Structure formats: C-alpha cells, structure tokens
Tab-separated table of C-alpha atoms in Angstrom:
chain	number	residue	atom	x	y	z
A	180	MET	CA	-0.497	18.076	14.947
A	181	ARG	CA	1.778	16.194	12.545
A	182	ILE	CA	2.708	18.004	9.388
A	183	PHE	CA	4.182	16.953	6.015
A	184	ASP	CA	5.043	19.956	3.924
A	185	PRO	CA	4.681	18.724	0.320
A	186	HIS	CA	6.447	21.721	-1.302
A	187	ILE	CA	9.145	23.771	0.440
A	188	HIS	CA	12.601	24.983	-0.676
A	189	MET	CA	14.826	24.403	2.300
A	190	THR	CA	18.017	25.164	0.377
A	191	SER	CA	16.882	28.795	0.839
A	192	ARG	CA	16.062	28.453	4.542
A	193	THR	CA	18.104	28.519	7.761
A	194	THR	CA	18.671	25.925	10.438
A	195	ASP	CA	16.526	28.115	12.727
A	196	ASP	CA	13.683	27.404	10.251
A	197	TYR	CA	14.219	23.670	10.751
A	198	ARG	CA	14.094	24.127	14.513
A	199	ALA	CA	10.825	26.138	14.318
A	200	MET	CA	9.269	23.642	11.841
A	201	TYR	CA	10.002	20.705	14.096
A	202	ALA	CA	8.522	22.536	17.094
A	203	ALA	CA	5.411	23.294	15.002
A	204	GLY	CA	4.948	19.569	14.159
A	205	VAL	CA	6.702	19.254	10.767
A	206	ARG	CA	8.183	15.782	10.512
A	207	ALA	CA	8.560	15.329	6.731
A	208	LEU	CA	8.815	17.407	3.586
A	209	VAL	CA	9.423	17.360	-0.124
A	210	GLU	CA	11.781	19.916	-1.669
A	211	PRO	CA	11.160	20.418	-5.435
A	212	ALA	CA	13.914	21.737	-7.656
A	213	PHE	CA	13.276	25.390	-8.523
A	214	TRP	CA	14.849	28.657	-9.658
A	215	LEU	CA	17.364	29.919	-7.093
A	216	GLY	CA	16.911	33.626	-8.086
A	217	GLN	CA	20.298	33.947	-9.781
A	218	PRO	CA	20.231	32.525	-13.333
A	219	ARG	CA	22.375	29.397	-13.746
A	220	THR	CA	24.658	29.558	-16.717
A	221	SER	CA	25.056	25.880	-17.571
A	222	ALA	CA	23.641	22.468	-16.905
A	223	ALA	CA	26.677	21.731	-14.741
A	224	ALA	CA	25.277	24.054	-12.101
A	225	PHE	CA	22.283	21.743	-11.807
A	226	VAL	CA	24.546	18.811	-11.082
A	227	ASP	CA	25.748	20.404	-7.920
A	228	TYR	CA	22.238	21.550	-7.020
A	229	PHE	CA	20.691	18.084	-7.502
A	230	ASP	CA	23.585	16.483	-5.568
A	231	GLY	CA	22.868	18.886	-2.705
A	232	LEU	CA	19.174	18.023	-2.665
A	233	LEU	CA	20.023	14.335	-2.476
A	234	GLY	CA	22.989	14.524	-0.103
A	235	TRP	CA	23.524	17.558	2.146
A	236	GLU	CA	19.959	18.741	2.584
A	237	PRO	CA	18.518	15.385	3.803
A	238	TYR	CA	21.413	15.226	6.206
A	239	ARG	CA	20.877	18.724	7.460
A	240	ALA	CA	17.107	18.112	7.891
A	241	ALA	CA	17.796	14.931	9.843
A	242	GLN	CA	19.690	16.862	12.457
A	243	TYR	CA	16.457	18.612	13.303
A	244	GLY	CA	14.177	15.626	13.251
A	245	ILE	CA	12.686	16.066	9.784
A	246	ARG	CA	12.694	13.560	6.928
A	247	HIS	CA	13.672	15.206	3.657
A	248	HIS	CA	12.670	14.011	0.206
A	249	CYS	CA	13.022	15.823	-3.136
A	250	ALA	CA	11.491	16.225	-6.553
A	251	LEU	CA	13.800	16.964	-9.461
A	252	ALA	CA	13.237	18.777	-12.762
A	253	LEU	CA	14.329	21.624	-14.994
A	254	ASN	CA	12.121	24.373	-13.610
A	255	PRO	CA	9.771	26.278	-15.969
A	256	LYS	CA	11.579	29.620	-15.705
A	257	GLU	CA	14.993	28.222	-16.667
A	258	ALA	CA	13.490	26.014	-19.342
A	259	ASN	CA	13.579	29.215	-21.374
A	260	ASP	CA	17.362	29.458	-21.154
A	261	PRO	CA	19.146	27.398	-23.874
A	262	ARG	CA	22.227	27.179	-21.673
A	263	CYS	CA	20.188	24.834	-19.371
A	264	ALA	CA	18.667	22.609	-22.056
A	265	GLU	CA	21.059	19.715	-21.277
A	266	VAL	CA	19.430	19.366	-17.835
A	267	LEU	CA	16.811	17.194	-19.534
A	268	ASP	CA	19.579	14.789	-20.567
A	269	LEU	CA	20.933	14.703	-16.966
A	270	LEU	CA	17.640	13.989	-15.234
A	271	PRO	CA	17.325	10.205	-15.973
A	272	ARG	CA	20.416	9.422	-13.932
A	273	TYR	CA	18.916	11.290	-10.959
A	274	LEU	CA	15.346	10.119	-11.148
A	275	VAL	CA	16.406	6.624	-10.201
A	276	LYS	CA	17.758	7.770	-6.828
A	277	ASP	CA	15.998	6.627	-3.638
A	278	GLY	CA	15.443	10.130	-2.288
A	279	VAL	CA	13.545	11.290	-5.418
A	280	VAL	CA	9.798	10.939	-4.933
A	281	ALA	CA	8.538	13.012	-7.877
A	282	VAL	CA	9.422	14.984	-11.028
A	283	GLY	CA	9.074	18.718	-10.333
A	284	GLU	CA	8.705	21.533	-10.489
A	285	THR	CA	7.722	21.364	-14.088
A	286	GLY	CA	4.975	23.188	-15.916
A	287	PHE	CA	4.619	26.840	-16.995
A	288	ASP	CA	5.991	30.223	-15.921
A	289	SER	CA	5.446	32.475	-18.936
A	290	MET	CA	3.587	30.008	-21.216
A	291	THR	CA	6.336	29.783	-23.840
A	292	ALA	CA	7.014	27.096	-26.391
A	293	ALA	CA	10.277	26.200	-24.618
A	294	GLU	CA	8.469	25.688	-21.332
A	295	GLU	CA	5.887	23.484	-22.965
A	296	LYS	CA	8.601	21.363	-24.638
A	297	ALA	CA	10.400	20.849	-21.317
A	298	PHE	CA	7.057	20.208	-19.550
A	299	THR	CA	6.093	17.534	-22.034
A	300	ALA	CA	9.539	15.877	-21.891
A	301	GLN	CA	9.533	15.737	-18.112
A	302	LEU	CA	6.014	14.258	-17.898
A	303	ALA	CA	7.340	11.560	-20.231
A	304	LEU	CA	10.215	10.967	-17.785
A	305	ALA	CA	7.695	10.722	-14.897
A	306	VAL	CA	5.834	8.045	-16.795
A	307	GLU	CA	9.046	6.190	-17.686
A	308	HIS	CA	10.249	6.216	-14.046
A	309	ARG	CA	6.775	5.664	-12.538
A	310	LEU	CA	6.993	8.784	-10.476
A	311	PRO	CA	4.307	11.396	-9.671
A	312	ALA	CA	4.742	14.926	-11.048
A	313	LEU	CA	4.464	18.352	-9.415
A	314	VAL	CA	3.210	20.975	-11.892
A	315	HIS	CA	3.856	24.655	-11.448
A	316	THR	CA	1.090	26.968	-12.728
A	317	PRO	CA	2.001	30.478	-13.898
A	318	HIS	CA	1.461	33.408	-11.549
A	319	ARG	CA	0.124	35.568	-14.426
A	320	ASP	CA	-3.078	34.563	-16.310
A	321	LYS	CA	-3.431	31.613	-13.977
A	322	ALA	CA	-6.795	30.373	-15.333
A	323	ALA	CA	-5.474	30.018	-18.902
A	324	GLY	CA	-2.148	28.601	-17.689
A	325	THR	CA	-3.954	25.998	-15.574
A	326	ALA	CA	-6.238	25.043	-18.451
A	327	ARG	CA	-3.274	24.523	-20.794
A	328	SER	CA	-1.397	22.604	-18.085
A	329	LEU	CA	-4.316	20.184	-17.843
A	330	ASP	CA	-4.310	19.777	-21.663
A	331	VAL	CA	-0.572	18.876	-21.640
A	332	ILE	CA	-1.092	16.471	-18.742
A	333	ARG	CA	-3.926	14.670	-20.554
A	334	GLU	CA	-1.854	14.474	-23.749
A	335	SER	CA	1.150	12.966	-21.883
A	336	GLY	CA	-0.580	9.805	-20.779
A	337	ILE	CA	0.523	10.132	-17.180
A	338	PRO	CA	-2.193	8.911	-14.758
A	339	VAL	CA	-3.952	12.018	-13.524
A	340	GLU	CA	-3.929	10.672	-9.937
A	341	HIS	CA	-0.117	10.951	-10.105
A	342	VAL	CA	-0.152	14.689	-10.814
A	343	VAL	CA	-0.482	17.606	-8.414
A	344	VAL	CA	-1.192	20.948	-10.060
A	345	ASP	CA	0.164	23.530	-7.636
A	346	HIS	CA	-0.202	27.231	-6.754
A	347	LEU	CA	-3.964	27.140	-7.282
A	348	ASN	CA	-6.580	29.668	-6.213
A	349	GLU	CA	-10.307	30.022	-6.078
A	350	LEU	CA	-10.547	30.396	-9.840
A	351	THR	CA	-8.669	27.236	-10.739
A	352	VAL	CA	-9.445	24.626	-8.107
A	353	ARG	CA	-12.643	23.253	-9.646
A	354	GLN	CA	-11.106	22.502	-13.060
A	355	VAL	CA	-8.158	20.720	-11.471
A	356	LEU	CA	-10.288	18.544	-9.173
A	357	ASP	CA	-12.657	17.783	-11.995
A	358	SER	CA	-9.687	16.611	-14.074
A	359	GLY	CA	-8.779	13.948	-11.506
A	360	CYS	CA	-5.452	15.568	-10.566
A	361	TRP	CA	-4.480	16.618	-7.074
A	362	ALA	CA	-4.955	20.267	-6.120
A	363	GLY	CA	-1.982	22.029	-4.543
A	364	PHE	CA	-2.143	25.314	-2.634
A	365	SER	CA	0.769	27.456	-1.530
A	366	VAL	CA	-0.062	29.461	1.607
A	367	TYR	CA	1.946	32.689	1.681
A	368	PRO	CA	1.995	35.722	4.008
A	369	ASP	CA	0.774	38.221	1.416
A	370	THR	CA	0.227	36.407	-1.923
A	371	LYS	CA	-1.057	33.224	-3.472
A	372	MET	CA	-3.233	31.889	-0.649
A	373	GLU	CA	-3.957	32.710	2.970
A	374	PRO	CA	-5.078	30.284	5.772
A	375	ASP	CA	-8.622	31.700	5.916
A	376	ARG	CA	-9.041	31.460	2.126
A	377	MET	CA	-7.675	27.956	2.296
A	378	VAL	CA	-10.251	26.996	4.942
A	379	ALA	CA	-13.058	28.398	2.715
A	380	ILE	CA	-11.839	26.272	-0.202
A	381	LEU	CA	-11.746	23.181	1.997
A	382	ARG	CA	-15.313	23.889	3.169
A	383	GLU	CA	-16.485	24.150	-0.398
A	384	TYR	CA	-14.494	21.326	-2.063
A	385	GLY	CA	-13.652	18.974	0.822
A	386	THR	CA	-10.347	17.460	1.910
A	387	GLU	CA	-9.812	14.788	-0.820
A	388	ARG	CA	-6.899	15.201	-3.242
A	389	VAL	CA	-5.819	18.465	-1.659
A	390	LEU	CA	-2.196	19.324	-0.686
A	391	VAL	CA	-1.397	22.387	1.373
A	392	ASN	CA	2.206	23.649	1.337
A	393	SER	CA	4.270	26.660	2.440
A	394	ALA	CA	6.389	26.760	-0.735
A	395	ALA	CA	8.782	28.771	1.431
A	396	ASP	CA	11.861	29.933	-0.454
A	397	TRP	CA	14.198	32.953	-0.660
A	398	GLY	CA	11.312	35.392	-1.032
A	399	LEU	CA	8.710	36.653	1.395
A	400	SER	CA	7.409	33.331	2.724
A	401	ASP	CA	6.774	31.416	5.926
A	402	PRO	CA	7.658	27.766	6.577
A	403	LEU	CA	5.096	27.685	9.391
A	404	ARG	CA	2.081	28.499	7.149
A	405	THR	CA	1.113	24.816	7.103
A	406	ARG	CA	0.695	24.947	10.928
A	407	ALA	CA	-1.222	28.226	10.595
A	408	THR	CA	-3.622	26.533	8.144
A	409	GLY	CA	-4.154	23.591	10.471
A	410	GLU	CA	-4.975	25.950	13.339
A	411	ALA	CA	-7.332	27.934	11.111
A	412	MET	CA	-9.113	24.671	10.132
A	413	LEU	CA	-9.630	23.772	13.843
A	414	ALA	CA	-10.853	27.268	14.646
A	415	ALA	CA	-13.371	26.982	11.790
A	416	GLY	CA	-14.823	23.718	13.107
A	417	PHE	CA	-12.811	21.075	11.215
A	418	CYS	CA	-11.943	18.105	13.417
A	419	ALA	CA	-8.404	16.897	14.167
A	420	ASP	CA	-8.845	14.022	11.726
A	421	ASP	CA	-9.595	16.449	8.943
A	422	VAL	CA	-6.430	18.402	9.725
A	423	ASP	CA	-4.382	15.174	9.831
A	424	ARG	CA	-5.720	14.172	6.461
A	425	VAL	CA	-4.882	17.470	4.764
A	426	LEU	CA	-1.479	18.035	6.454
A	427	TRP	CA	-0.217	14.488	6.686
A	428	ARG	CA	-2.144	11.648	5.082
A	429	ASN	CA	-2.766	13.375	1.741
A	430	PRO	CA	0.902	14.129	1.024
A	431	VAL	CA	1.843	10.673	2.243
A	432	ALA	CA	-0.682	9.159	-0.183
A	433	PHE	CA	0.380	11.280	-3.083
A	434	TYR	CA	4.158	10.928	-2.833
A	435	GLY	CA	3.796	7.379	-1.592
A	436	SER	CA	2.935	6.358	-5.161
A	437	SER	CA	6.655	6.730	-5.873
A	438	GLY	CA	7.368	3.671	-3.761
A	439	ARG	CA	10.262	5.612	-2.162
A	440	LEU	CA	8.634	7.673	0.579
A	441	GLU	CA	10.008	7.300	4.100
A	442	ALA	CA	7.713	9.621	6.026
A	443	ASP	CA	6.258	7.215	8.516
A	444	GLY	CA	8.280	5.679	11.341
A	445	PRO	CA	10.008	7.316	14.286
A	446	ALA	CA	11.310	10.847	13.691
A	447	LEU	CA	14.724	11.744	14.951
A	448	ASP	CA	14.984	13.645	18.196
A	449	PRO	CA	16.918	16.841	17.531
A	450	ALA	CA	18.202	16.751	21.122
A	451	SER	CA	20.097	13.530	20.313
A	452	SER	CA	21.335	14.620	16.893
A	453	PHE	CA	24.788	15.753	15.772
A	454	GLU	CA	23.608	19.364	15.875
A	455	GLY	CA	26.246	20.337	18.395
A	456	ASN	CA	29.255	18.795	16.634
A	457	SER	CA	29.182	17.765	12.987
A	458	ILE	CA	27.018	20.666	11.885
A	459	ARG	CA	29.107	23.146	13.811
A	460	ARG	CA	32.406	21.706	12.515
A	461	GLY	CA	31.179	22.135	8.957
A	462	GLY	CA	30.647	25.879	9.408
A	463	SER	CA	32.866	28.771	10.245
C-alpha cells in the first residue's frame, strides 16, 4: 500500500513518526502551515517557520524515505492577530519556491471578518501563482462555515478543481462535492473522522475528488490513520485499486496541478540515508 498524506504537520512530530510512517507505506506528504499552539507575536516568526518548512523539514523527511512538500499561508486562527497581518505581504516571495505546492491552510476558524479578509487575499495569491488552495473549515458550526467558505471560493475566481475544502464530515461532504471542489477528510483517533465513518462516506459518494489525511499535529492525533483507513477500506470490500486511488493517485492529481510535485519516482531507502551521522551530529 503506497500512501501520500495530503495534510500532516511534521514539524510537531518525531523522527520515530517518520520511521513508522515509512514502514506503513507513506512515501510522500504535504505539510500545510498552521497554528503551532503558542501564539506568534510578529510576522518575523513566520519567516523562520516558512524557512523550516522549505529547508529543514524536507531534509529530515528524506532521511526516512519520504518526500516532503508544503503549503504556505497565514492560518485562519492567527489571521485574527493584527501582529501577524504582515505575513500576507511576505507570502509572495515564498509562493514561488519549488517546494510549495499549494496555498494553505487558509479559510475560517471563528468566522470573523479578519479571517475572511485573509482568506480572500490568499485565494487571490493562489490564482496569481497558479497554485491550488487548501481550505480549513471551522470546527464549530461546520455546516455554516463550509457554506460560507464555498461562497468565498466562488467569489474569488479560483478554479474550483484547484481547491480542497478540508476537515469535512457527513453533514458537509455533499455540498462540497456538488460545488466541484475536492473534499478533504481528517481521520483522527477521537474527533473529526474515523476510518469506519470514512469508509461509509466513500461507499456513498465514491472515490473521486476525495483526499484522506491524518492532519497529525501537536494534539491527540495519529500519523498512521491513513494506513488504518486503507485497511478499513479493504476489510469493507474495496479493492486495492480503490485504496491506491484514494491514498495515492488523488493527492498526486490534486497537488500535481501546481506543476511542482515530486511524489513519483524512487523513494529513498532509510537504511542508506544519513540517519546515523548527519542527523545525529545535529542533535545533542
């Protein structure tokens, strides 16, 4: 089983997670920019963060046989903090980088005017740079938040096939698929979506324009939930080709529209990497 995790926050994960992910079949991923838990007090903090997503994290992932790509944005939660407003001015210099395959996470957290302003501005940047966009839907009042997100997307002029609306559930999947956007699902241990629920959605709506991710971060999450979903699909009667489509070919197709994706091709063998020397020398 080959797996492309289209939304995972490896900055918050350990090298043991990379080992386990490789063993489970993960060979590529996209890490969207997000809230790190501790509020950032200036746009300068994002410079270091973006540089890490483009430099250190791809290098670290490569040591464990996984290709790392990123999506960059001012996340919805911090869009409410005026100290971070200048991030929107910084983004254009980063969105031209080879490792950036999308604008994201953008969208809504608390449905504020500041969030909508940043959302609209970043969709415009996605259009300008011909990049797809990853849209975060709010965890509260998700149906209304998803509906407003689709309104903003339509008003922006971005091609709907270049947008994935993420963190969906049973109440929001139909309106997103009907819009022409991609439907993203975050499979978590206790919240958002579970493998069995994901299988039920795939049975009802099919495997087209669906992305399944772990969205693993610093909270209670599991970077192997993509593998668990694939196994649940097989147990429910889906064929191996269905699993490959959902867990590999769909994310390749979506992020491939950036023209910068490097998911295909031989993956590195962790046994022949620099794991034993350069990584170790960089630590304590």
